[in-house]
Amino acid sequence: RRVLFRSLVRKFGQSFDTFIELNLETEKDRRLFDNDLTVSDLLQYICLEKGFVRQGSTLLFLDEIQYSPRAVMLMRYFYEDLPDLYVISAGSLLEIMMEKHKISFPVGRVEYLYLFPMNFREFLQAMDEKSSLSCYLQTPVPVIAHDKLSQLFRLYSFIGGMPEAVSRYVETRDLSRLSDVYSSLLTGFADDVSKYASTAHESDVIRHIIETAPKESGNRITFEKFGNSGYRSVDVSTGMRKLERAMLLYLRYPVTKMELPANPDRKLKPRLQILDSGLMNYSVGIHADYFRDIRLADVYRGILAEQMVWQEMLSQNNRELSVPPFWVREKKQSNAEVDFVYSEEGRMYPVEVKSGKDGTLRSLHQLICQSDINLAIRLFDQQYSLLNAVTPSNLNMPGKEYRLLSLPFYCAGKIADYIKIALGTF
C-alpha cells in the first residue's frame, strides 16, 4: 500500500506546476524540519535544499511523516499561513507511531483518507476490462454482462486486491507466480509492526497473530490462547488492537438490536477479518481451487465469499473507517446469526451471504420477525432480483411480508445503489 499511495500522489502531483516530495524516513529530509523557521521560510529553505524554483500551484508531499513530530505540528501552520500551498502527508503504520510518540494532528486542519486494497472496480481498471467496467458501473448491471463479471469477480477473489499481486498477475496472467508476493507482504507486515512493539514478548505475540490471522479470517474468535497458542487474552487483545490500527486486520463485533446508532456488543466474541483475500487464500492454500469446478460461494466453506463481500463493503468509503457489524441472537436452545448489518441513510439492513439459489435464510427470517425490517439483502451467485417474500409461518407467529433484494457477489460494492432502487429513490 505504501508503494501504491506514493504512486497515486506522484500522479496527482503532475497536475500541479510544482511538486515537492520529501521522505522523512531519511535523515537528510528529516533534518529540514530541525529548526525554528516560520513555515514561509521553511518552504523557501526546502526549495533551496532540493533545488526547486516554486512556480504556480504547489503540492508538498511529506512521506513517512511520523518520523518528524515537528512536521506533524507544522501541518496546522502550513494550512493557516500558506493557504495557497497544498500539502499531503502519509505514513506507514501511522496511527501506531502517532500513539507511541504521542503525536497528534491539528484538529480541524487535516482531512483523513483511508487506503484499502483494490476493490473490484479498481481491479477491472487494472485488468483493462473496459467493456466489463462499463457494464459494472451501470445499475442494474446489464443481464448480458452477468457471466463475464462473475468470472472476473471469481478471479479477483482469488488474487485479492494487494496492488503488487494484481500488478504481477496483469503482467504474467499466471496465478502460480503470485506466491512470493504474498509471502513477502506477510513477512514485511510482521517486520514492520513488530518494530513498534513495546517489548520482545509483545513482538512475539504480534508475529503469531499475523501468521495465524489469515487462517482464522471469517471466524468468531476468542483472545485467550488464540491460534492454539499459550498467549493470554490481554496479550492477544493488545496485539490485535495494534494490528487494527495498522489496518492489517479488523474485529467485527455483533449487534443484538437493529436500531441506530448501531452499538456492537464488545462483550460477545468478534469475527476476525484479515486485510485481503489473496493473503488469506495463500495462507490456507486454496489458490488451486480457482481451477476446480467449485462455485465461489462454496470455496473454503463459504468463507471466501464472505471475505469478498466484506472487502467490497469496507472499500466504498475512504473518508471514515466504518467496519460493518453482524447480528446475533444467542440463546441456550436457539442461536441465530446474520453475516452483515449495512447502514444507509438512517436505516439498517441485514445482509446474508448465501450459496445456491434456494439457500436457507432461517437466521434472516428470525431477525425480520423480531424487528421492523422490511427490506433484506442476499448476496449469492445468481442474477439480480427484487422480490416480495414472506417468512415461514409457525405455530407461534404467522409469516411476515418483506422484500428480498438478491444481488450477485460482484455487486457487493454497489449495495447502496440497489437499496435506492428498492426504495424507489435511485
Coordinates of C-alpha atoms in Angstrom, one line a residue, residues 13-423:
G13 CA 1.4 15.9 -8.4
Q14 CA 1.6 16.0 -12.1
S15 CA -1.4 18.3 -12.2
F16 CA 0.5 21.0 -10.2
D17 CA 3.1 23.4 -11.5
T18 CA 5.5 22.5 -8.7
F19 CA 5.6 19.1 -6.9
I20 CA 8.0 18.7 -4.0
E21 CA 8.4 15.3 -2.4
L22 CA 10.2 14.7 1.0
N23 CA 10.8 11.3 2.6
L24 CA 11.1 12.0 6.3
E25 CA 12.3 8.5 7.0
T26 CA 15.7 9.7 5.6
E27 CA 17.8 11.8 7.9
K28 CA 18.6 14.3 5.1
D29 CA 15.0 15.2 4.6
R30 CA 14.0 15.0 8.2
R31 CA 16.8 17.5 9.2
L32 CA 15.0 20.1 7.1
F33 CA 12.5 20.4 10.0
D34 CA 15.1 20.5 12.7
N35 CA 15.0 24.3 13.0
D36 CA 12.7 27.1 14.3
L37 CA 11.9 28.7 11.0
T38 CA 8.4 30.0 10.1
V39 CA 6.6 27.9 7.5
S40 CA 7.2 30.6 4.9
D41 CA 10.9 30.5 5.5
L42 CA 10.9 26.7 5.8
L43 CA 9.3 26.3 2.4
Q44 CA 12.0 28.6 0.9
Y45 CA 14.6 26.5 2.7
I46 CA 13.2 23.3 1.3
C47 CA 13.2 24.6 -2.2
L48 CA 16.8 25.8 -1.9
E49 CA 18.0 22.5 -0.5
K50 CA 16.0 20.4 -3.0
G51 CA 16.8 22.6 -6.0
F52 CA 13.2 23.7 -6.7
V53 CA 12.0 27.0 -8.1
R54 CA 8.5 27.3 -6.9
Q55 CA 6.1 28.4 -9.7
G56 CA 2.3 28.5 -9.8
S57 CA 0.3 25.9 -7.9
T58 CA 2.5 23.8 -5.5
L59 CA 1.9 20.4 -3.9
L60 CA 4.2 19.4 -1.0
F61 CA 4.2 15.7 -0.2
L62 CA 5.6 14.7 3.2
D63 CA 6.0 10.9 3.1
E64 CA 6.6 8.9 6.3
I65 CA 5.6 12.0 8.3
Q66 CA 5.5 10.0 11.6
Y67 CA 9.3 10.2 11.8
S68 CA 9.1 14.0 12.4
P69 CA 6.8 15.2 15.2
R70 CA 7.6 18.8 14.2
A71 CA 6.5 18.2 10.6
V72 CA 3.1 17.0 12.0
M73 CA 2.8 20.1 14.2
L74 CA 3.6 22.3 11.3
M75 CA 0.7 20.9 9.2
R76 CA -1.6 23.4 11.0
Y77 CA 0.6 26.4 10.1
F78 CA 1.0 25.3 6.5
Y79 CA -2.8 25.5 6.4
E80 CA -3.1 28.8 8.2
D81 CA -0.1 30.8 6.9
L82 CA 0.3 29.4 3.4
P83 CA -3.3 28.9 2.1
D84 CA -2.1 28.6 -1.5
L85 CA 0.2 25.6 -0.6
Y86 CA -1.3 22.1 -0.9
V87 CA 0.1 19.5 1.5
I88 CA -0.3 15.8 1.6
S89 CA 1.2 13.7 4.3
A90 CA 1.4 9.9 4.6
G91 CA 3.0 7.4 6.9
S92 CA 3.4 3.6 7.3
L93 CA 1.6 2.3 10.4
L94 CA 0.9 6.0 11.1
E95 CA -1.6 5.5 13.9
I96 CA 0.7 3.2 15.8
M97 CA 3.7 5.6 15.5
M98 CA 1.5 8.6 16.5
E99 CA 0.3 6.8 19.6
K100 CA 3.8 5.6 20.6
H101 CA 5.3 9.1 20.2
K102 CA 2.2 11.0 21.5
I103 CA 1.8 12.8 18.2
S104 CA -1.5 14.3 17.2
F105 CA -2.6 16.1 14.0
P106 CA -4.1 19.6 14.5
V107 CA -7.9 19.2 14.9
G108 CA -10.0 20.8 12.1
R109 CA -7.0 21.3 9.8
V110 CA -6.4 17.8 8.4
E111 CA -8.6 15.5 6.5
Y112 CA -8.0 11.8 6.8
L113 CA -8.4 9.4 3.8
Y114 CA -8.1 5.6 4.1
L115 CA -6.4 3.4 1.5
F116 CA -7.8 -0.1 1.3
P117 CA -6.8 -3.0 -1.1
M118 CA -8.1 -2.5 -4.6
N119 CA -11.8 -3.2 -4.9
F120 CA -13.5 -4.9 -7.8
R121 CA -14.0 -1.7 -9.8
E122 CA -10.3 -0.9 -9.5
F123 CA -9.4 -4.5 -10.4
L124 CA -11.4 -4.2 -13.6
Q125 CA -9.5 -1.0 -14.4
A126 CA -6.1 -2.6 -13.7
M127 CA -7.1 -5.5 -15.9
D128 CA -8.1 -3.1 -18.7
E129 CA -11.5 -4.7 -18.9
K130 CA -13.1 -1.6 -20.3
S131 CA -16.4 -3.2 -21.5
S132 CA -16.9 -5.1 -18.3
L133 CA -16.2 -2.0 -16.3
S134 CA -18.7 0.0 -18.3
C135 CA -21.4 -2.6 -17.6
Y136 CA -20.4 -2.9 -13.9
L137 CA -20.9 0.9 -13.4
Q138 CA -24.5 0.6 -14.6
T139 CA -27.3 0.0 -12.1
P140 CA -28.8 -2.5 -12.6
V141 CA -25.9 -4.3 -14.3
P142 CA -27.0 -5.5 -17.8
V143 CA -28.0 -9.2 -17.8
I144 CA -25.7 -9.9 -20.7
A145 CA -22.7 -9.0 -18.5
H146 CA -23.5 -11.3 -15.6
D147 CA -21.5 -14.3 -16.7
K148 CA -18.4 -12.3 -17.6
L149 CA -18.5 -10.2 -14.4
S150 CA -19.0 -13.4 -12.3
Q151 CA -15.9 -14.9 -13.9
L152 CA -13.8 -11.8 -13.3
F153 CA -15.0 -11.4 -9.7
R154 CA -14.1 -15.0 -9.1
L155 CA -10.6 -14.3 -10.4
Y156 CA -10.4 -11.1 -8.3
S157 CA -11.5 -13.1 -5.2
F158 CA -8.5 -15.5 -5.6
I159 CA -5.9 -12.8 -6.4
G160 CA -7.2 -10.2 -3.9
G161 CA -6.6 -6.5 -4.0
M162 CA -3.0 -6.0 -3.0
P163 CA -1.6 -3.8 -5.7
E164 CA 1.7 -5.8 -6.1
A165 CA -0.2 -9.1 -6.6
V166 CA -2.6 -7.5 -9.1
S167 CA 0.2 -5.9 -11.0
R168 CA 2.1 -9.2 -11.1
Y169 CA -1.0 -11.0 -12.4
V170 CA -1.7 -8.3 -15.1
E171 CA 1.9 -8.8 -16.2
T172 CA 2.1 -12.6 -16.2
R173 CA -1.5 -13.8 -16.2
D174 CA -0.2 -16.7 -14.0
L175 CA -1.7 -17.3 -10.5
S176 CA 1.2 -19.6 -9.7
R177 CA 3.6 -16.7 -9.8
L178 CA 2.0 -14.7 -7.0
S179 CA 3.1 -16.8 -4.0
D180 CA 6.3 -14.9 -3.4
V181 CA 4.3 -11.7 -3.5
Y182 CA 2.0 -12.8 -0.7
S183 CA 4.9 -14.3 1.3
S184 CA 6.9 -11.1 1.0
L185 CA 3.9 -9.0 2.1
L186 CA 3.2 -11.1 5.2
T187 CA 6.9 -11.1 6.2
G188 CA 7.1 -7.3 5.7
F189 CA 4.0 -6.7 7.8
A190 CA 5.4 -8.8 10.6
D191 CA 8.7 -7.0 10.5
D192 CA 7.1 -3.5 10.3
V193 CA 4.6 -3.9 13.1
S194 CA 7.0 -5.8 15.4
K195 CA 9.3 -2.7 15.3
Y196 CA 6.7 -0.8 17.2
A197 CA 6.1 -3.4 19.9
S198 CA 6.8 -2.2 23.5
T199 CA 8.5 -5.4 24.5
A200 CA 10.0 -8.5 22.9
H201 CA 7.1 -10.5 24.2
E202 CA 4.6 -8.2 22.5
S203 CA 6.6 -8.6 19.3
D204 CA 6.3 -12.4 19.5
V205 CA 2.6 -12.1 20.1
I206 CA 2.1 -9.8 17.1
R207 CA 4.1 -12.1 14.8
H208 CA 2.0 -15.0 15.9
I209 CA -1.2 -13.1 15.2
I210 CA 0.0 -12.1 11.7
E211 CA 0.9 -15.7 10.9
T212 CA -2.3 -17.1 12.3
A213 CA -4.9 -14.5 11.4
P214 CA -5.3 -15.4 7.7
K215 CA -6.2 -18.9 8.7
E216 CA -8.8 -17.6 11.2
S217 CA -10.3 -14.9 8.9
G218 CA -14.1 -15.1 8.8
N219 CA -14.3 -17.0 12.2
R220 CA -15.5 -15.8 15.5
I221 CA -12.6 -15.8 17.8
T222 CA -11.5 -15.7 21.5
F223 CA -8.4 -13.9 22.5
E224 CA -7.3 -16.5 25.1
K225 CA -4.8 -18.9 23.6
F226 CA -5.6 -17.6 20.1
G227 CA -4.4 -19.8 17.3
N228 CA -3.6 -22.7 19.6
S229 CA -1.0 -20.6 21.4
G230 CA -0.3 -20.2 25.1
Y231 CA -0.8 -16.4 25.0
R232 CA -3.1 -14.7 27.5
S233 CA -6.2 -12.9 26.5
V234 CA -4.8 -9.5 27.4
D235 CA -1.7 -10.1 25.3
V236 CA -3.6 -11.1 22.2
S237 CA -6.2 -8.4 22.6
T238 CA -3.4 -5.7 22.8
G239 CA -1.7 -7.2 19.8
M240 CA -4.9 -7.3 17.8
R241 CA -5.8 -3.7 18.6
K242 CA -2.3 -2.6 17.4
L243 CA -2.8 -4.5 14.1
E244 CA -6.3 -3.0 13.8
R245 CA -4.7 0.5 13.9
A246 CA -2.2 -0.7 11.3
M247 CA -5.3 -1.8 9.2
L248 CA -3.9 -5.3 8.7
L249 CA -6.9 -6.9 10.3
Y250 CA -10.3 -6.0 11.7
L251 CA -12.5 -7.2 14.5
R252 CA -16.2 -7.1 13.7
Y253 CA -18.4 -7.2 16.8
P254 CA -22.1 -8.2 16.7
V255 CA -25.2 -6.1 17.3
T256 CA -28.2 -7.6 19.0
K257 CA -30.7 -5.0 18.0
M258 CA -31.4 -3.4 14.6
E259 CA -31.5 0.1 16.0
L260 CA -29.5 3.2 15.2
P261 CA -27.0 4.1 16.4
A262 CA -25.6 0.6 15.9
N263 CA -23.7 -0.3 19.1
P264 CA -21.8 -3.5 18.7
D265 CA -21.7 -5.6 21.9
R266 CA -18.0 -5.9 22.8
K267 CA -18.7 -8.5 25.4
L268 CA -19.5 -11.0 22.7
K269 CA -17.0 -12.8 20.5
P270 CA -15.9 -10.8 17.5
R271 CA -15.5 -12.0 13.9
L272 CA -11.9 -11.7 12.6
Q273 CA -11.4 -10.3 9.1
I274 CA -7.9 -10.1 7.5
L275 CA -6.9 -7.2 5.2
D276 CA -7.1 -9.1 1.9
S277 CA -8.5 -12.3 0.4
G278 CA -5.3 -13.0 -1.6
L279 CA -3.3 -13.2 1.6
M280 CA -5.9 -15.4 3.2
N281 CA -6.0 -17.8 0.2
Y282 CA -2.2 -18.0 0.2
S283 CA -2.1 -18.8 3.9
V284 CA -4.7 -21.5 3.8
G285 CA -3.5 -23.0 0.5
I286 CA -6.7 -22.7 -1.6
H287 CA -5.4 -20.8 -4.7
A288 CA -5.6 -24.0 -6.7
D289 CA -9.4 -24.1 -6.1
Y290 CA -9.7 -21.4 -8.8
F291 CA -9.1 -24.1 -11.4
R292 CA -11.6 -26.5 -9.9
D293 CA -15.3 -26.6 -10.7
I294 CA -16.4 -25.1 -7.4
R295 CA -18.8 -22.2 -7.0
L296 CA -17.4 -19.1 -5.3
A297 CA -20.0 -19.5 -2.6
D298 CA -18.7 -22.9 -1.7
V299 CA -14.9 -22.2 -1.8
Y300 CA -13.4 -22.6 1.7
R301 CA -16.8 -23.4 3.3
G302 CA -18.2 -20.1 2.0
I303 CA -15.6 -18.0 3.9
L304 CA -14.0 -16.6 0.7
A305 CA -17.4 -15.2 -0.5
E306 CA -18.0 -13.6 2.9
Q307 CA -14.4 -12.1 2.8
M308 CA -15.1 -10.6 -0.6
V309 CA -18.4 -9.1 0.5
W310 CA -16.6 -7.6 3.5
Q311 CA -13.8 -6.1 1.4
E312 CA -16.2 -4.6 -1.1
M313 CA -18.3 -3.0 1.6
L314 CA -15.4 -1.6 3.5
S315 CA -13.8 -0.1 0.4
Q316 CA -16.7 2.1 -0.5
N317 CA -15.9 4.9 1.9
N318 CA -12.4 6.1 2.2
R319 CA -13.2 9.1 4.4
E320 CA -14.0 7.1 7.5
L321 CA -13.2 3.6 8.8
S322 CA -16.7 2.1 9.1
V323 CA -16.5 -1.6 10.0
P324 CA -19.9 -3.3 9.3
P325 CA -21.1 -5.4 12.2
F326 CA -23.1 -8.6 12.1
W327 CA -26.3 -9.5 14.0
V328 CA -26.6 -12.3 16.5
R329 CA -29.3 -13.8 18.8
E330 CA -27.6 -16.0 21.4
K331 CA -30.0 -18.2 23.4
K332 CA -29.4 -21.6 25.0
Q333 CA -31.5 -23.5 22.6
S334 CA -31.8 -21.2 19.6
N335 CA -28.9 -19.2 18.2
A336 CA -29.1 -17.1 15.0
E337 CA -26.6 -15.0 13.1
V338 CA -26.8 -12.7 10.0
D339 CA -23.5 -12.0 8.2
F340 CA -23.6 -8.2 8.0
V341 CA -25.6 -5.2 9.0
Y342 CA -25.5 -2.4 6.4
S343 CA -26.4 1.1 7.3
E344 CA -27.6 3.5 4.7
E345 CA -29.3 6.9 5.0
G346 CA -30.5 6.3 8.6
R347 CA -31.7 2.7 8.3
M348 CA -30.1 -0.7 8.9
Y349 CA -30.4 -3.6 6.5
P350 CA -29.5 -7.2 7.2
V351 CA -27.1 -8.8 4.6
E352 CA -26.8 -12.5 4.1
V353 CA -24.1 -14.2 2.0
K354 CA -25.6 -17.5 0.7
S355 CA -24.8 -20.4 -1.6
G356 CA -27.3 -21.6 -4.1
K357 CA -30.5 -20.1 -5.4
D358 CA -32.6 -21.5 -2.6
G359 CA -30.2 -21.3 0.3
T360 CA -31.9 -21.3 3.6
L361 CA -32.5 -17.9 5.2
R362 CA -33.5 -19.1 8.6
S363 CA -31.5 -16.6 10.7
L364 CA -32.5 -13.8 8.4
H365 CA -36.2 -14.7 8.9
Q366 CA -35.8 -14.8 12.6
L367 CA -34.3 -11.3 12.5
I368 CA -37.1 -10.0 10.3
C369 CA -39.8 -11.5 12.5
Q370 CA -38.5 -9.8 15.7
S371 CA -37.8 -6.4 14.1
D372 CA -39.4 -3.8 11.9
I373 CA -37.1 -4.8 9.0
N374 CA -39.0 -4.9 5.6
L375 CA -36.0 -5.0 3.2
A376 CA -33.3 -7.6 3.4
I377 CA -30.3 -8.2 1.1
R378 CA -28.9 -11.5 -0.1
L379 CA -25.5 -11.8 -1.9
F380 CA -25.2 -15.0 -3.9
D381 CA -24.0 -16.4 -7.3
Q382 CA -27.2 -15.7 -9.2
Q383 CA -28.5 -12.6 -11.1
Y384 CA -30.1 -9.6 -9.5
S385 CA -33.7 -9.7 -8.4
L386 CA -36.1 -7.8 -6.2
L387 CA -39.0 -9.9 -4.9
N388 CA -41.8 -9.8 -2.4
A389 CA -41.2 -12.5 0.1
V390 CA -42.7 -13.9 3.3
T391 CA -41.1 -15.5 6.3
P392 CA -42.3 -19.1 7.1
S393 CA -45.2 -19.3 9.5
N394 CA -45.1 -21.4 12.6
L395 CA -47.5 -22.2 15.5
N396 CA -46.4 -19.1 17.4
M397 CA -46.3 -16.5 14.6
P398 CA -47.7 -16.0 11.1
G399 CA -45.5 -15.3 8.2
K400 CA -44.3 -11.7 7.8
E401 CA -44.0 -10.0 4.4
Y402 CA -40.8 -8.3 3.4
R403 CA -38.8 -7.5 0.2
L404 CA -35.8 -9.6 -0.7
L405 CA -33.1 -7.8 -2.7
S406 CA -30.8 -10.5 -4.2
L407 CA -27.5 -9.4 -5.7
P408 CA -24.7 -11.3 -7.4
F409 CA -21.4 -11.3 -5.4
Y410 CA -19.8 -8.8 -7.8
C411 CA -22.4 -6.2 -6.7
A412 CA -21.4 -6.2 -3.1
G413 CA -19.8 -2.8 -3.6
K414 CA -23.0 -1.4 -5.1
I415 CA -25.4 -2.3 -2.3
A416 CA -26.2 1.4 -1.7
D417 CA -27.3 1.9 -5.3
Y418 CA -29.5 -1.2 -5.3
I419 CA -31.1 -0.2 -2.0
K420 CA -32.1 3.1 -3.6
I421 CA -33.7 1.1 -6.5
A422 CA -35.6 -1.0 -4.0
L423 CA -36.8 2.1 -2.2

